Amino acid sequence: MSRYYRYRLPPWCREWLLVIERCLLPICIVQLIRTLFFPTTLDVFLLGLFIGVYVSFYLKWI
């Protein structure tokens, strides 16, 4: 089984991955501030999800 290779995707999909990758850090920061002031279960879950996706982009898993 071959390793996931980002450049095999169609151009429109690669463009969306780049947009998501660029926008994820500001979204994580806003969600962290929101979670610190108004902690709900949904906020904590979303923050964990956003951080997990950000880490997977950072480690080149996606």
PDB file of C-alpha atoms in Angstrom, residues 34-60:
ATOM      1  CA  ARG A  34     -13.535  30.857  23.835  1.00  0.00           C
ATOM      2  CA  THR A  35     -12.905  27.619  25.741  1.00  0.00           C
ATOM      3  CA  LEU A  36     -11.011  29.457  28.477  1.00  0.00           C
ATOM      4  CA  PHE A  37     -13.858  31.936  29.054  1.00  0.00           C
ATOM      5  CA  PHE A  38     -16.934  29.772  28.368  1.00  0.00           C
ATOM      6  CA  PRO A  39     -15.939  26.126  28.835  1.00  0.00           C
ATOM      7  CA  THR A  40     -18.594  23.752  27.553  1.00  0.00           C
ATOM      8  CA  THR A  41     -18.275  20.167  26.425  1.00  0.00           C
ATOM      9  CA  LEU A  42     -18.704  21.159  22.788  1.00  0.00           C
ATOM     10  CA  ASP A  43     -15.983  23.825  23.025  1.00  0.00           C
ATOM     11  CA  VAL A  44     -13.503  21.380  24.557  1.00  0.00           C
ATOM     12  CA  PHE A  45     -14.348  18.769  21.908  1.00  0.00           C
ATOM     13  CA  LEU A  46     -13.938  21.277  19.056  1.00  0.00           C
ATOM     14  CA  LEU A  47     -10.636  22.540  20.453  1.00  0.00           C
ATOM     15  CA  GLY A  48      -9.313  18.986  20.667  1.00  0.00           C
ATOM     16  CA  LEU A  49     -10.470  18.285  17.123  1.00  0.00           C
ATOM     17  CA  PHE A  50      -8.874  21.465  15.742  1.00  0.00           C
ATOM     18  CA  ILE A  51      -5.604  20.818  17.561  1.00  0.00           C
ATOM     19  CA  GLY A  52      -5.556  17.226  16.300  1.00  0.00           C
ATOM     20  CA  VAL A  53      -6.055  18.345  12.704  1.00  0.00           C
ATOM     21  CA  TYR A  54      -3.423  21.071  13.098  1.00  0.00           C
ATOM     22  CA  VAL A  55      -0.889  18.584  14.485  1.00  0.00           C
ATOM     23  CA  SER A  56      -1.576  16.170  11.641  1.00  0.00           C
ATOM     24  CA  PHE A  57      -0.965  18.969   9.101  1.00  0.00           C
ATOM     25  CA  TYR A  58       2.197  19.969  10.974  1.00  0.00           C
ATOM     26  CA  LEU A  59       3.556  16.409  10.999  1.00  0.00           C
ATOM     27  CA  LYS A  60       2.646  16.022   7.292  1.00  0.00           C
TER      28      LYS A  60
END
